[in-house]
Amino acid sequence: MTTTLYTSDHEWLVIDGDVATVGITDYAQSQLGDVVFVELPKVGRALKKSEAAAVVESVKAASDVYAPISGEVLEVNQAVVDEPALVNSDAADKAWFFKIKISDKGELGGLMDEAAYKAHTA
Amino acid sequence: MLARDVQDSLKRTPLHALHVSLGGKMVPFAGYEMPVQYPAGVLKEHLHTRSSAGLFDVSHMGQIALRPKSGRIEDAAKALEGLVPQDIVAIPQGRQRYAQFTNADGGILDDLMVANFGDHLFLVVNAACKAEDEAHLRTNLSDDCLIDSLSQRALIALQGPKAESVLAKLCAEAPSLRFMDAGPRKVDGIDCFVSRSGYTGEDGFEISVPAADAERLAKTLLADSDVLPIGLGARDSLRLEAGLCLYGHDIDTTTTPVEAALEWSVQKSRRTGGARAGGFPGAEKILGHFDQGATRRRVGLKAEGRAPVREGAALFADTTVSEPVGKVTSGGFGPSLNAPVAMGYVPTALSALGTTIYAEVRGQRLPLTVAAMPFVKNTYKR
């Protein structure tokens, strides 16, 4: 059983036990435009909630992707580094950015469910 | 959507309604509400311009007629030579030349195009500078010229390898024009000024059209299956790959034409020993740079990795020194090169092609190589 949550900065998290898979939302990719470069955190890095964890760049501009919660990076998705356009074509699934081991489940309380996120981007 | 207070203060071009109907994402630019991209997106718009033809609304730029009070075009040309380091007198009728307004320190107030239309000079200047440029012309040239702001004209650029065949359907003379030819031409029956020039590195045309006819002409051009509308985003990536300067970024009041690697645009007649050497603002400084060299230079920069290096990134001579030696003035991703490209200023000693220099990006020093510009070979019909 997994749960999908969202941040106001347009990241999504799929929570599966104490592991969260993080990506950016389809709304975010549509605002960025054509993604040409993705930089991901190193595996093993301890991320603090709200710190810059990854970078996504379009032709026009660079944007930070923030850690939505605190935790250790367990795995990163090399596929989006090799093929940044995946972020545009499949932001919500294949273009996940990294997985983190959730260090404080209490931080999940501040995140939005799908209905709240839809209202946020409306 | 733009915030209403911002939106209300922005000007609109005669093609504004067309941009909105085409799904253009409108953003504030140089006091205008302009399309940064259309639904196709920056990448596709860029590549389409290089492979087919792109239509750009550049009506925000300033169009100015300089009419000699004497009726002799050479009097207007001589007067304008007092403000630019270019040879204006030698521009033949029907031809256009790239120029810069300079200041007393040898810096650049704006860059512009100057065309000889026979009885007057036709100038195209940057949107953000046009009010100051016009005031500058009125202050300095009013004795010799009538300065006529052509605010009731739109400006449409049609760029790319298919621009010629597309425009030929509406203007039979278009294929006979060579790069930098410019003059009055009928396009689809409309009295236009057509130049074979642009800001993409591609062959193409810029068409000055009366505002009232602009939307009809743009729609006719867009009805051609080879043509897509192109926003400011792709205009910037196209000109960056072409190695062309963007005023306010790559050139400004602190950069001389020599530092900016624009020596090619200053004809011998205006340099030391030339027939009309000097006589423009900042001549001492600029000719000094020609004669003794400048200490810094604008260069092209190619990255070794995939990370784009953006405007403002500090440049370093190696990976450890703490003092920067220069900075990136334009940078991003070049869709046609499928790689990052940038330009910036470095000390002349580090400006040789192949020199390695380091840009600081997110705390890391990324190696860049000084590279020849244009990054993408231009396809002008000379």
Short mmCIF file of N, CA, C and O in Angstrom, two decimals, chain A residues 33-34 59-60, chain B residues 22-25 35-56 159-161 200 202 226-238 241 335-336:
data_model
loop_
_atom_site.label_atom_id
_atom_site.label_comp_id
_atom_site.label_asym_id
_atom_site.label_seq_id
_atom_site.Cartn_x
_atom_site.Cartn_y
_atom_site.Cartn_z
N GLY A 33 9.13 23.66 -18.94
CA GLY A 33 9.41 23.48 -20.37
C GLY A 33 10.42 22.36 -20.56
O GLY A 33 10.69 21.58 -19.63
N ASP A 34 11.00 22.32 -21.76
CA ASP A 34 11.86 21.20 -22.14
C ASP A 34 13.05 21.06 -21.20
O ASP A 34 13.91 21.92 -21.15
N VAL A 59 15.84 24.75 -21.22
CA VAL A 59 16.65 25.59 -22.09
C VAL A 59 16.81 26.97 -21.44
O VAL A 59 17.87 27.56 -21.43
N LYS A 60 15.71 27.45 -20.85
CA LYS A 60 15.66 28.82 -20.33
C LYS A 60 16.31 29.01 -18.98
O LYS A 60 16.95 30.02 -18.75
N LEU B 22 -2.72 31.92 -30.31
CA LEU B 22 -1.84 30.80 -30.65
C LEU B 22 -1.34 30.06 -29.41
O LEU B 22 -0.54 29.12 -29.52
N GLY B 23 -1.79 30.50 -28.23
CA GLY B 23 -1.38 29.83 -26.99
C GLY B 23 -0.05 30.31 -26.47
O GLY B 23 0.60 29.62 -25.68
N GLY B 24 0.40 31.48 -26.90
CA GLY B 24 1.67 32.03 -26.43
C GLY B 24 1.64 32.28 -24.93
O GLY B 24 0.64 32.76 -24.40
N LYS B 25 2.75 31.91 -24.26
CA LYS B 25 2.87 32.18 -22.83
C LYS B 25 3.46 33.58 -22.70
O LYS B 25 4.62 33.81 -23.06
N PRO B 35 5.42 36.96 -26.06
CA PRO B 35 5.37 35.49 -25.92
C PRO B 35 6.77 34.91 -25.70
O PRO B 35 7.66 35.10 -26.53
N VAL B 36 6.98 34.22 -24.59
CA VAL B 36 8.28 33.59 -24.35
C VAL B 36 8.34 32.25 -25.07
O VAL B 36 9.39 31.80 -25.49
N GLN B 37 7.15 31.62 -25.21
CA GLN B 37 7.08 30.38 -25.98
C GLN B 37 5.62 30.12 -26.35
O GLN B 37 4.71 30.72 -25.80
N TYR B 38 5.43 29.22 -27.27
CA TYR B 38 4.10 28.75 -27.68
C TYR B 38 3.97 27.30 -27.22
O TYR B 38 4.93 26.75 -26.67
N PRO B 39 2.84 26.65 -27.47
CA PRO B 39 2.68 25.28 -26.98
C PRO B 39 3.77 24.30 -27.46
O PRO B 39 4.09 23.33 -26.77
N ALA B 40 4.38 24.53 -28.61
CA ALA B 40 5.43 23.63 -29.10
C ALA B 40 6.61 23.58 -28.13
O ALA B 40 7.27 22.55 -27.99
N GLY B 41 6.90 24.68 -27.44
CA GLY B 41 8.00 24.73 -26.48
C GLY B 41 9.30 25.21 -27.10
O GLY B 41 9.50 25.13 -28.31
N VAL B 42 10.20 25.70 -26.23
CA VAL B 42 11.44 26.34 -26.68
C VAL B 42 12.29 25.41 -27.55
O VAL B 42 12.80 25.82 -28.59
N LEU B 43 12.41 24.15 -27.13
CA LEU B 43 13.28 23.21 -27.85
C LEU B 43 12.80 23.00 -29.28
O LEU B 43 13.56 23.13 -30.25
N LYS B 44 11.52 22.68 -29.43
CA LYS B 44 10.96 22.44 -30.78
C LYS B 44 10.98 23.71 -31.61
O LYS B 44 11.24 23.68 -32.81
N GLU B 45 10.68 24.83 -30.98
CA GLU B 45 10.67 26.10 -31.72
C GLU B 45 12.07 26.41 -32.25
O GLU B 45 12.24 26.84 -33.39
N HIS B 46 13.06 26.18 -31.41
CA HIS B 46 14.45 26.41 -31.81
C HIS B 46 14.81 25.52 -32.99
O HIS B 46 15.30 25.99 -34.03
N LEU B 47 14.56 24.23 -32.86
CA LEU B 47 14.96 23.26 -33.90
C LEU B 47 14.16 23.48 -35.18
O LEU B 47 14.70 23.33 -36.28
N HIS B 48 12.90 23.90 -35.05
CA HIS B 48 12.09 24.16 -36.24
C HIS B 48 12.66 25.34 -37.03
O HIS B 48 12.70 25.32 -38.26
N THR B 49 13.13 26.36 -36.31
CA THR B 49 13.73 27.51 -36.99
C THR B 49 14.98 27.09 -37.77
O THR B 49 15.20 27.57 -38.88
N ARG B 50 15.78 26.21 -37.20
CA ARG B 50 17.00 25.76 -37.88
C ARG B 50 16.71 24.80 -39.04
O ARG B 50 17.54 24.66 -39.93
N SER B 51 15.54 24.13 -39.03
CA SER B 51 15.27 23.14 -40.08
C SER B 51 14.23 23.62 -41.08
O SER B 51 14.14 23.09 -42.18
N SER B 52 13.42 24.63 -40.72
CA SER B 52 12.32 25.03 -41.60
C SER B 52 12.20 26.56 -41.61
O SER B 52 13.02 27.23 -42.22
N ALA B 53 11.22 27.10 -40.92
CA ALA B 53 11.10 28.55 -40.82
C ALA B 53 10.32 28.92 -39.56
O ALA B 53 9.33 28.26 -39.22
N GLY B 54 10.79 29.98 -38.89
CA GLY B 54 10.13 30.46 -37.69
C GLY B 54 9.73 31.92 -37.86
O GLY B 54 10.44 32.69 -38.50
N LEU B 55 8.56 32.25 -37.29
CA LEU B 55 8.08 33.64 -37.34
C LEU B 55 8.19 34.24 -35.95
O LEU B 55 7.71 33.66 -34.97
N PHE B 56 8.85 35.39 -35.85
CA PHE B 56 9.09 36.07 -34.58
C PHE B 56 8.44 37.46 -34.63
O PHE B 56 8.63 38.19 -35.61
N GLN B 159 12.68 33.51 -40.16
CA GLN B 159 14.05 33.01 -40.11
C GLN B 159 14.10 31.51 -40.36
O GLN B 159 13.23 30.77 -39.87
N GLY B 160 15.13 31.08 -41.05
CA GLY B 160 15.32 29.64 -41.25
C GLY B 160 15.50 29.31 -42.71
O GLY B 160 15.26 30.14 -43.59
N PRO B 161 15.92 28.05 -42.98
CA PRO B 161 16.24 27.67 -44.37
C PRO B 161 15.06 27.77 -45.33
O PRO B 161 15.26 27.88 -46.53
N THR B 200 19.33 35.00 -35.64
CA THR B 200 19.31 33.57 -35.34
C THR B 200 20.52 32.85 -35.91
O THR B 200 20.72 31.68 -35.60
N GLU B 202 20.55 32.10 -38.94
CA GLU B 202 19.97 31.49 -40.14
C GLU B 202 19.77 32.55 -41.21
O GLU B 202 19.66 33.74 -40.92
N ASP B 226 5.25 25.36 -43.51
CA ASP B 226 6.66 25.37 -43.09
C ASP B 226 6.93 26.29 -41.90
O ASP B 226 8.03 26.26 -41.34
N VAL B 227 5.94 27.13 -41.55
CA VAL B 227 6.20 28.19 -40.56
C VAL B 227 5.53 27.90 -39.22
O VAL B 227 4.35 27.56 -39.17
N LEU B 228 6.29 28.06 -38.13
CA LEU B 228 5.74 28.01 -36.77
C LEU B 228 6.04 29.34 -36.08
O LEU B 228 7.06 29.97 -36.36
N PRO B 229 5.16 29.77 -35.17
CA PRO B 229 5.48 30.96 -34.37
C PRO B 229 6.55 30.61 -33.34
O PRO B 229 6.51 29.53 -32.75
N ILE B 230 7.50 31.52 -33.12
CA ILE B 230 8.62 31.27 -32.22
C ILE B 230 8.68 32.38 -31.17
O ILE B 230 8.59 33.56 -31.50
N GLY B 231 8.84 31.97 -29.91
CA GLY B 231 8.85 32.93 -28.81
C GLY B 231 10.25 33.42 -28.46
O GLY B 231 11.25 33.03 -29.07
N LEU B 232 10.30 34.29 -27.45
CA LEU B 232 11.57 34.90 -27.05
C LEU B 232 12.56 33.89 -26.49
O LEU B 232 13.77 34.10 -26.57
N GLY B 233 12.06 32.79 -25.93
CA GLY B 233 12.94 31.76 -25.37
C GLY B 233 13.85 31.20 -26.45
O GLY B 233 15.08 31.15 -26.30
N ALA B 234 13.25 30.76 -27.55
CA ALA B 234 14.04 30.20 -28.65
C ALA B 234 14.84 31.30 -29.36
O ALA B 234 15.94 31.05 -29.86
N ARG B 235 14.30 32.51 -29.40
CA ARG B 235 15.07 33.61 -30.01
C ARG B 235 16.41 33.76 -29.27
O ARG B 235 17.45 33.95 -29.88
N ASP B 236 16.37 33.62 -27.94
CA ASP B 236 17.59 33.76 -27.15
C ASP B 236 18.54 32.58 -27.38
O ASP B 236 19.75 32.79 -27.54
N SER B 237 18.03 31.35 -27.40
CA SER B 237 18.93 30.20 -27.60
C SER B 237 19.49 30.20 -29.03
O SER B 237 20.63 29.79 -29.25
N LEU B 238 18.72 30.67 -30.00
CA LEU B 238 19.19 30.74 -31.38
C LEU B 238 20.32 31.77 -31.52
O LEU B 238 21.36 31.50 -32.12
N GLU B 241 23.58 30.49 -29.81
CA GLU B 241 24.32 29.56 -30.67
C GLU B 241 24.99 30.28 -31.83
O GLU B 241 26.04 29.85 -32.32
N PRO B 335 20.12 23.94 -28.15
CA PRO B 335 19.38 22.77 -28.63
C PRO B 335 19.97 22.16 -29.92
O PRO B 335 19.95 20.94 -30.08
N SER B 336 20.50 22.98 -30.83
CA SER B 336 21.05 22.42 -32.07
C SER B 336 22.37 21.71 -31.81
O SER B 336 22.71 20.74 -32.48
#
